[in-house]
CSV table of C-alpha atoms in Angstrom, one decimal:
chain,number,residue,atom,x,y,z
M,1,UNK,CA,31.2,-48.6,-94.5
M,2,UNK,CA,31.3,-46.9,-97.9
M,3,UNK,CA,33.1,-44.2,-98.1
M,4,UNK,CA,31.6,-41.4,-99.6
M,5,UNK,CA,32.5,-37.2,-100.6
M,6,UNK,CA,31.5,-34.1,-100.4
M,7,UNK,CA,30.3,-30.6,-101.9
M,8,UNK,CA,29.0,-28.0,-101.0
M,9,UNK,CA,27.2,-25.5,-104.2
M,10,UNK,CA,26.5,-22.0,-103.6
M,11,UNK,CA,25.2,-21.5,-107.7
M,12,UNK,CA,23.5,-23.9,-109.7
M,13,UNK,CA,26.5,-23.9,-112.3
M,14,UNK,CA,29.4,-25.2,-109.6
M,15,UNK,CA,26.3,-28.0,-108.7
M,16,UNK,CA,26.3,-29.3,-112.2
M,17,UNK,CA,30.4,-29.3,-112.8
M,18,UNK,CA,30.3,-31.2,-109.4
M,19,UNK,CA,28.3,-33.9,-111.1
M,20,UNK,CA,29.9,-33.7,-114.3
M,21,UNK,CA,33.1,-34.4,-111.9
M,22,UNK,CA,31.9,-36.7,-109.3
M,23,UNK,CA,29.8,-38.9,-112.5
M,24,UNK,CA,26.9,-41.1,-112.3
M,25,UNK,CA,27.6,-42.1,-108.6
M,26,UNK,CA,27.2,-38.5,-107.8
M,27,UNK,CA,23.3,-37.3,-105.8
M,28,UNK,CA,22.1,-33.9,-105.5
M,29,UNK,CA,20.8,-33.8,-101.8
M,30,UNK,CA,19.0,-30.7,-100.3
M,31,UNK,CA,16.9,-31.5,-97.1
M,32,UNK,CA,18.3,-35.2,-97.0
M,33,UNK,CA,14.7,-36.4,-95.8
M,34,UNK,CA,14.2,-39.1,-98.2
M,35,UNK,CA,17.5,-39.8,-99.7
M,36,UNK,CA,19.5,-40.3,-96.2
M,37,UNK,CA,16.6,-42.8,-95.2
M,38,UNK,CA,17.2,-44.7,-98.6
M,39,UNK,CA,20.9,-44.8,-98.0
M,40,UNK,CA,20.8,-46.1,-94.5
M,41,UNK,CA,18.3,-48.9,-96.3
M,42,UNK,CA,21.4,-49.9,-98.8
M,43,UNK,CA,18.9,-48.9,-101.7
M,44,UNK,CA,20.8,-45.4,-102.6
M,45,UNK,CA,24.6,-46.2,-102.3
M,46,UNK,CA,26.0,-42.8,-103.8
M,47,UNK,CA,30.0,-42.5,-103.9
M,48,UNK,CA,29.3,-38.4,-103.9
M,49,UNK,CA,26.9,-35.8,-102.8
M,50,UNK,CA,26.6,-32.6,-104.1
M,51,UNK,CA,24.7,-30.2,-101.5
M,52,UNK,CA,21.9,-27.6,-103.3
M,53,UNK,CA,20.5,-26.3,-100.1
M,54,UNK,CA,22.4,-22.9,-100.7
M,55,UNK,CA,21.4,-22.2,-103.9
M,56,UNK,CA,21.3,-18.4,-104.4
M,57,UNK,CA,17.9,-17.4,-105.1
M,58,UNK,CA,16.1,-21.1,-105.4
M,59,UNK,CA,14.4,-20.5,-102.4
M,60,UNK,CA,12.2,-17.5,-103.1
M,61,UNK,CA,8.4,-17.5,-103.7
M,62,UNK,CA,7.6,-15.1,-106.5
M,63,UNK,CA,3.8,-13.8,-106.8
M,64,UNK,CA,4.1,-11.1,-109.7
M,65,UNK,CA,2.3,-11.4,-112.9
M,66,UNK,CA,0.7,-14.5,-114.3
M,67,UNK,CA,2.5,-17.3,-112.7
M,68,UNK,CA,3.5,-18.3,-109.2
M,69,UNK,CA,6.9,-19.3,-109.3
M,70,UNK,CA,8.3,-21.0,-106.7
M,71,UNK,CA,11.8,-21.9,-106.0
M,72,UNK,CA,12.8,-25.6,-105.6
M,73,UNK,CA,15.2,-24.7,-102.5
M,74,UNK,CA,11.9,-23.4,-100.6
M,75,UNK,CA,11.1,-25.1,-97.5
M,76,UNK,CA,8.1,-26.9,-97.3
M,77,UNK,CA,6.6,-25.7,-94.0
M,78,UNK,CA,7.5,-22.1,-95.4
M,79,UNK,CA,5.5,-22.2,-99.2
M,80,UNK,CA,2.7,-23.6,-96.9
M,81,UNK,CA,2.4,-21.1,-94.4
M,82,UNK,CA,2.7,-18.2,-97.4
M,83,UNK,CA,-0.6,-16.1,-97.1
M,84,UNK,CA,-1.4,-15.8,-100.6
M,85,UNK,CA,-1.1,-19.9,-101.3
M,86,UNK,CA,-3.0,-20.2,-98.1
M,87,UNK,CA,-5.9,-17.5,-99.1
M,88,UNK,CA,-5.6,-18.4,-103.4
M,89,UNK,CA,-4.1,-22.1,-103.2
M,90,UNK,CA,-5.3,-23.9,-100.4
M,91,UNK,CA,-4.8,-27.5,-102.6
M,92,UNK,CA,-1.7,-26.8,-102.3
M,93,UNK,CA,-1.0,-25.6,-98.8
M,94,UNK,CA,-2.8,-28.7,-97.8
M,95,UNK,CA,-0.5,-30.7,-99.6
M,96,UNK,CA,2.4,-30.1,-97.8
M,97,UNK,CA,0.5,-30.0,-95.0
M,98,UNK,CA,-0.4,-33.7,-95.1
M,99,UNK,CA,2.5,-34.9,-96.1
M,100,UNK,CA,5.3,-34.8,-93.3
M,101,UNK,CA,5.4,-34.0,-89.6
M,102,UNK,CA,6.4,-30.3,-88.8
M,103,UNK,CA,10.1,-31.4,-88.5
M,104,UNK,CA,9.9,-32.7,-91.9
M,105,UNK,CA,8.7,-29.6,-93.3
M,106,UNK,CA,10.9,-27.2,-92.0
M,107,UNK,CA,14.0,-29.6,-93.7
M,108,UNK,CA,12.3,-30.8,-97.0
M,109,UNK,CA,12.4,-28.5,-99.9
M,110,UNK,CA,9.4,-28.8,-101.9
M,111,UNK,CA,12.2,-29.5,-105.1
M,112,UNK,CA,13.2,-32.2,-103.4
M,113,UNK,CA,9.5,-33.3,-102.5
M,114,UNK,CA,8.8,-34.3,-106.6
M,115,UNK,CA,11.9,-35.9,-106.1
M,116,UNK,CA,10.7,-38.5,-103.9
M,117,UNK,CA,11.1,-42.2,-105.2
M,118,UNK,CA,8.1,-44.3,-106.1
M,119,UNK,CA,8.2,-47.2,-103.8
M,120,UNK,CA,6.8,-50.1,-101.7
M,121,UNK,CA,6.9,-52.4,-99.3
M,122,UNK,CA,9.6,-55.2,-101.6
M,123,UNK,CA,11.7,-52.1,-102.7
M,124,UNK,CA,12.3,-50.8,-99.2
M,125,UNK,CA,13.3,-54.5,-97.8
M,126,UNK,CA,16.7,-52.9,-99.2
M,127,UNK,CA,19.4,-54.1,-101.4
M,128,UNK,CA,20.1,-58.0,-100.8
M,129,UNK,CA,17.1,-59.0,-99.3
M,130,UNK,CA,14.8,-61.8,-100.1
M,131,UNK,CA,11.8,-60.0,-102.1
M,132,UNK,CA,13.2,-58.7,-105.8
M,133,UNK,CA,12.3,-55.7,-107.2
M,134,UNK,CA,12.7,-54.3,-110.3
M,135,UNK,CA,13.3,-50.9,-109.4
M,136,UNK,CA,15.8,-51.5,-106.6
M,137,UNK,CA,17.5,-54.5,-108.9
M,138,UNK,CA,16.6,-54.3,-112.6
M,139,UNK,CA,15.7,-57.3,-114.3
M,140,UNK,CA,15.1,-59.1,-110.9
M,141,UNK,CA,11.7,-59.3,-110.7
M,142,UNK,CA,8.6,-57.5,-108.6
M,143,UNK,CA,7.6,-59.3,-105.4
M,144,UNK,CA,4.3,-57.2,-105.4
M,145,UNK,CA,3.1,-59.4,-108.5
M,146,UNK,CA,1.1,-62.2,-106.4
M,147,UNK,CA,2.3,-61.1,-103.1
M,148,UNK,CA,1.0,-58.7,-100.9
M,149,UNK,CA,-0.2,-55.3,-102.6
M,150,UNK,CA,-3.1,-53.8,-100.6
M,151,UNK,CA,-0.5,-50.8,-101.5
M,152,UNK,CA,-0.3,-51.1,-104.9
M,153,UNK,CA,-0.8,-49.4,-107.9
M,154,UNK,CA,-4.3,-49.6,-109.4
M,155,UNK,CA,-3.4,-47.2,-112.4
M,156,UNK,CA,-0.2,-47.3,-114.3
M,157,UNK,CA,0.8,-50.6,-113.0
M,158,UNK,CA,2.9,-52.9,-115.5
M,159,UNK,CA,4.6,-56.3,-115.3
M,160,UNK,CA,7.6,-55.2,-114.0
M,161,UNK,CA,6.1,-53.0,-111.2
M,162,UNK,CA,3.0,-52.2,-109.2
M,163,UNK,CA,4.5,-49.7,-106.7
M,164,UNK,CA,2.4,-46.3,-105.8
M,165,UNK,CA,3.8,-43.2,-106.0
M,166,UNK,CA,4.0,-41.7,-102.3
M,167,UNK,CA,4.0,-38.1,-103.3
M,168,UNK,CA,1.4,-35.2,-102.1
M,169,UNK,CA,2.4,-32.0,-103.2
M,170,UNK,CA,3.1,-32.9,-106.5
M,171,UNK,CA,-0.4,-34.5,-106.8
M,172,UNK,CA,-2.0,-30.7,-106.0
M,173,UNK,CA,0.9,-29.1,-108.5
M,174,UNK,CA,-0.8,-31.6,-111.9
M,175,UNK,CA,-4.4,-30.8,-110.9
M,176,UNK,CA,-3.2,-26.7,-111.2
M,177,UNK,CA,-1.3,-27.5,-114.5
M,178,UNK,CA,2.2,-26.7,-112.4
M,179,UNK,CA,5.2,-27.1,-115.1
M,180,UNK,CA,9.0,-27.5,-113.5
M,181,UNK,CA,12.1,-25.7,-114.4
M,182,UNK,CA,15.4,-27.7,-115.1
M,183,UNK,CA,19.0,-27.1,-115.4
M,184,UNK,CA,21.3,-29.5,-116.8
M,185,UNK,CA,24.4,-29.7,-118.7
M,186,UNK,CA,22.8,-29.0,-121.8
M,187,UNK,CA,20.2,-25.9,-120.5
M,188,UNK,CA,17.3,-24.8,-119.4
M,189,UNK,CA,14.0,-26.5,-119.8
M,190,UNK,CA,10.6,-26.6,-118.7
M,191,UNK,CA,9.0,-29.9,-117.8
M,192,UNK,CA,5.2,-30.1,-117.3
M,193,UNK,CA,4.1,-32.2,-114.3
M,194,UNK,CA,2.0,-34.1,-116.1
M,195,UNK,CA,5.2,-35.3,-117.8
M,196,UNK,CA,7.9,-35.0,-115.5
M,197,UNK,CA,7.1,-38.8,-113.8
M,198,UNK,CA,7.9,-41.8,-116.4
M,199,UNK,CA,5.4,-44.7,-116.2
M,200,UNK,CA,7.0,-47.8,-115.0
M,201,UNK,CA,6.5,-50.3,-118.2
M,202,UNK,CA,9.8,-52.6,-118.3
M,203,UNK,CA,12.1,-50.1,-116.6
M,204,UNK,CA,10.6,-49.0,-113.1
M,205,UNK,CA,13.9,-48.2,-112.1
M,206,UNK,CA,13.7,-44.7,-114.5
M,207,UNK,CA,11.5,-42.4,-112.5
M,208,UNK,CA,11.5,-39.0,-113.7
M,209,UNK,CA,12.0,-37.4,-117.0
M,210,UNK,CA,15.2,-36.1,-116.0
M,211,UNK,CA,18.4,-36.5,-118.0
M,212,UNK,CA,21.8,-37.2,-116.4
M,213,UNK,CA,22.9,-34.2,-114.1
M,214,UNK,CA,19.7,-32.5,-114.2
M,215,UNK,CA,18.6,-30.2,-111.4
M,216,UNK,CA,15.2,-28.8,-110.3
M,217,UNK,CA,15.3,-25.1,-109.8
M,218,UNK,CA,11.7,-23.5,-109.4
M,219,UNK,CA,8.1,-24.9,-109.8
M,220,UNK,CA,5.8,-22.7,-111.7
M,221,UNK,CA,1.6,-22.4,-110.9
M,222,UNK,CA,-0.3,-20.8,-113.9
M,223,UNK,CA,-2.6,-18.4,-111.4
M,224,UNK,CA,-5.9,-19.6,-112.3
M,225,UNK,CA,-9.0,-19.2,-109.9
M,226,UNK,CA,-8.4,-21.9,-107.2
M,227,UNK,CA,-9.3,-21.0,-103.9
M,228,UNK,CA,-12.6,-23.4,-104.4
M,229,UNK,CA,-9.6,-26.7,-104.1
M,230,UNK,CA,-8.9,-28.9,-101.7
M,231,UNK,CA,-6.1,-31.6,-101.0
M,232,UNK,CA,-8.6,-34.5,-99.7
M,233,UNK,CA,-6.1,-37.1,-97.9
M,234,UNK,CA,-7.5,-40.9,-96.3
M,235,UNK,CA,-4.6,-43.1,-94.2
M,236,UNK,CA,-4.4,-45.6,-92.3
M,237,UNK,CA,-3.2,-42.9,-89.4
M,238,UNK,CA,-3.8,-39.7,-89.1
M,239,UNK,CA,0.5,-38.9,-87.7
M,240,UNK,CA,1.1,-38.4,-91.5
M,241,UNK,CA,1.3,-42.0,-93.2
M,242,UNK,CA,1.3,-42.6,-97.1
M,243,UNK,CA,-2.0,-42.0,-98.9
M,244,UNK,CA,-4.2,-44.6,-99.0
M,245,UNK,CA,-6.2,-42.6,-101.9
M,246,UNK,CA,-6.1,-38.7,-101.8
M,247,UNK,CA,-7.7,-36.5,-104.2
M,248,UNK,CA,-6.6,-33.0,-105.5
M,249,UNK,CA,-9.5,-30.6,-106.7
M,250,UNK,CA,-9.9,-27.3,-108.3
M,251,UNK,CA,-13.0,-26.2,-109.0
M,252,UNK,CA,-14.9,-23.4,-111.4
M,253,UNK,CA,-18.3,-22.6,-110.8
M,254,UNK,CA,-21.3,-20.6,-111.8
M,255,UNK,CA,-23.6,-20.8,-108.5
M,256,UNK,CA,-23.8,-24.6,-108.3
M,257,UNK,CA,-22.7,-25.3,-112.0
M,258,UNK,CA,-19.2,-26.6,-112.0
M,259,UNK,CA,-17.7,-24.7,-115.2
M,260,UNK,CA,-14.2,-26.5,-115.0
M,261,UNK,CA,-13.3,-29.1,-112.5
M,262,UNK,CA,-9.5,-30.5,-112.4
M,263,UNK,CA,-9.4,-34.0,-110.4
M,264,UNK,CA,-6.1,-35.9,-109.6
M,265,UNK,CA,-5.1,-39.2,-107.3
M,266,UNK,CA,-2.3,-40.1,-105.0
M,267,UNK,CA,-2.4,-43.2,-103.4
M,268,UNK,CA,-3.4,-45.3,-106.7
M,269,UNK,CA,-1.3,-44.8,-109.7
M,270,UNK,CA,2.6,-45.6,-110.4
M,271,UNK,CA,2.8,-41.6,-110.9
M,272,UNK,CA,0.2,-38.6,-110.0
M,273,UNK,CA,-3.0,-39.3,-111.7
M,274,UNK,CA,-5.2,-37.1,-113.5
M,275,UNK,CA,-8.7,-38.3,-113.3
M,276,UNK,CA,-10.2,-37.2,-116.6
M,277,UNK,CA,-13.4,-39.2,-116.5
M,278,UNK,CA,-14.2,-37.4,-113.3
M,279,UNK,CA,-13.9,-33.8,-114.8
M,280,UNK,CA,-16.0,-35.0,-117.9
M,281,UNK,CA,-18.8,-35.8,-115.4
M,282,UNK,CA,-19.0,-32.7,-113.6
M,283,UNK,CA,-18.4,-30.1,-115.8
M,284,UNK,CA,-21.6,-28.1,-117.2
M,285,UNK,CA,-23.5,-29.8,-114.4
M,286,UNK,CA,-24.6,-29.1,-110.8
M,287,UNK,CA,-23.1,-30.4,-107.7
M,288,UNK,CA,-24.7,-32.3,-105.9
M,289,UNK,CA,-23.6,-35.3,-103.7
M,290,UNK,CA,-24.6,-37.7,-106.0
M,291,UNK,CA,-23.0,-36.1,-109.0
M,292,UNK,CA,-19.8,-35.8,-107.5
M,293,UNK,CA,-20.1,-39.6,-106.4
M,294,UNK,CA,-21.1,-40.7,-110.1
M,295,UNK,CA,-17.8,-38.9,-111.2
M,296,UNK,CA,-15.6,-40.7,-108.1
M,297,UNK,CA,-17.0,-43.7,-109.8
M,298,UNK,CA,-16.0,-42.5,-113.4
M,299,UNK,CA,-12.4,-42.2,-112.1
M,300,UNK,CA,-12.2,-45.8,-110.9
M,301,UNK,CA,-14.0,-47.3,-113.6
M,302,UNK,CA,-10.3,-48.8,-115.5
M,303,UNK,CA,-8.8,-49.0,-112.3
M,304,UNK,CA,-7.2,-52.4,-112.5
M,305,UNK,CA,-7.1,-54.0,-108.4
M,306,UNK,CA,-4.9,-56.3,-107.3
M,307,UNK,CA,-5.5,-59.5,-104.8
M,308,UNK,CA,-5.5,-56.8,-101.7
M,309,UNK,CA,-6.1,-53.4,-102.5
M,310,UNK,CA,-9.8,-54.1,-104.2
M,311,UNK,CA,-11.0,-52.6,-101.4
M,312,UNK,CA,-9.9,-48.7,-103.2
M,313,UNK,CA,-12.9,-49.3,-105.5
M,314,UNK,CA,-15.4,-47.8,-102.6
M,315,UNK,CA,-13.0,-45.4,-100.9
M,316,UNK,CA,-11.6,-43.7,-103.8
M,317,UNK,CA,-14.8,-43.0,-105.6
M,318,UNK,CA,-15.7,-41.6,-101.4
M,319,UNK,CA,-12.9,-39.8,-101.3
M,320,UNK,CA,-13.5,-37.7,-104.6
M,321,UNK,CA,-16.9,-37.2,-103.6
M,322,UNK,CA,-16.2,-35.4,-100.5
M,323,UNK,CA,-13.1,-33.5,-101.6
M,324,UNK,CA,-15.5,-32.1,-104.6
M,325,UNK,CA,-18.3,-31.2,-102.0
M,326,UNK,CA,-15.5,-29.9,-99.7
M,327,UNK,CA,-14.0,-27.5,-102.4
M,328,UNK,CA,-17.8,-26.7,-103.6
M,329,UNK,CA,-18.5,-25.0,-100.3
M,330,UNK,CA,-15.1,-22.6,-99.8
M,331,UNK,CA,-15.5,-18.9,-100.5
M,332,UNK,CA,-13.9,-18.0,-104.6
């Protein structure tokens, strides 16, 4: 067994001189849902965990003035069951909905959640085992290439790794234009969403756009009109499974003119995807059920299939269509 330490933060400030302490074999934990199942796989082998999960005020859910702020210490199940994200937000109550069973949510903090690491089948058969992977064991190589990946990345992908990101929430926070505060050794700093996930190129193994010591402390939503969104989700199993593609959609309309549409995709890319070719296709036009499958196929038209997953072409181009119709028909 490995033997590991302890501490326990109560401000952000004694979290960060625990890392600067403990050094790079230090891990910030908080609800422990993903990175205890990673450690008991041998994949995360930390020599020191700092807990967050008493933060002073990093759990609280702010609604004043033109941003909803959220704080990264917030439990899942709680920002899902807040009235006003359930009544102005439902992309992304539905989010977190979809992505754990009521026991995760009421652990998980949705700081933790955009914390998750991207992974697959190969990384998961844990350290030592007989499939490499890049991200698990740089420089080793990426099973997934030629092997099976009917759950691999058809966006994003590179040579060194075709793993999906698993995320949900995070998927509903880039189509709303979220941004996400930081607190490191050297500051404050606010990271768009759209740039807080790295793509994988020749080091899969760097995730996030984090630097050493880093911690998440709130999540901000610019309050735009979104109650016409939606948080679309097809799996394998309904008893909460990873995405096989999932759509996140905020709509903008003028009786059945979409004025602004915001599209993005889990299930497909190596980080959340925005699907710009979609929005291009809708906006100034009406919806209809063909228009919104025309833009589904937009999305997918550089998507880039593997031996297995080909099958994505049909159902993600589907899947937009009916979150788009879906969103079309809820109150604004």
């Amino acid at each position: 067994m490995q033997s590991i330490t302890y501490t326990r933060a109560d401000t952000p400030e004694t979290a960060l001189a625990a890392f600067s302490d403990a050094g790079e074999g230090a891990r910030y934990i908080a609800g422990g849902t993903t990175l205890y199942d990673l450690m008991k796989l041998a994949i995360e082998t930390p020599v020191h965990l700092i807990d967050v999960s008493d933060l002073n005020g990093l759990d609280t859910i702010e609604t004043e003035g033109d941003t909803l702020r959220i704080g990264a210490m917030a439990r899942m199940a709680d920002v899902a069951a807040h009235p006003l994200i359930q009544d102005e937000y439902p992309v992304l109550a539905e989010s977190l909905w979809k992505a754990a069973s009521q026991q995760l949510r009421n652990m998980a903090t949705v700081g933790g959640n955009l914390l998750q690491r991207t992974r697959c089948i190969y990384f998961r058969n844990g350290a030592g085992g007989i499939s490499p992977c890049n991200k698990r064991e740089p420089g080793s190589g990426c099973a997934a290439i030629g092997g099976l990946d009917r759950g691999q990345a058809l966006f994003g992908a590179s040579n060194a790794c075709t793993a999906v990101f698993p995320g949900d929430w995070p998927i509903a926070l880039l189509a709303l234009g979220a941004s996400v505060d930081v607190l490191g050794p050297h500051g404050r700093r606010t990271i768009p969403v759209a740039e807080f996930y790295r793509l994988p190129g020749d080091t899969p193994h760097n995730e996030f756009s984090l630097t050493s010591g880093e911690i998440v402390t709130a999540i901000n939503v610019p309050k735009r009109p979104a109650r016409r969104s939606t948080y679309h989700k097809i799996r394998d199993r309904e008893s909460y499974a990873f995405a096989l593609v999932s759509a996140a959609v905020v709509l903008e309309m003028q009786g059945n003119t979409v004025l602004q549409a915001r599209v993005a995709l889990g299930g497909v890319a190596s980080i959340p995807w925005r699907a710009t070719e979609a929005e291009t296709a809708l906006v100034g036009h009406p919806l209809t059920r063909v228009r919104a499958l025309a833009a589904g196929h937009a999305a997918f038209a550089n998507a880039r299939p593997g031996l297995h997953n080909a099958f994505k072409l049909t159902l993600g181009p589907e899947a937009i269509a009916d979150a788009l119709m879906i969103a079309a028909q809820r109150n604004a």
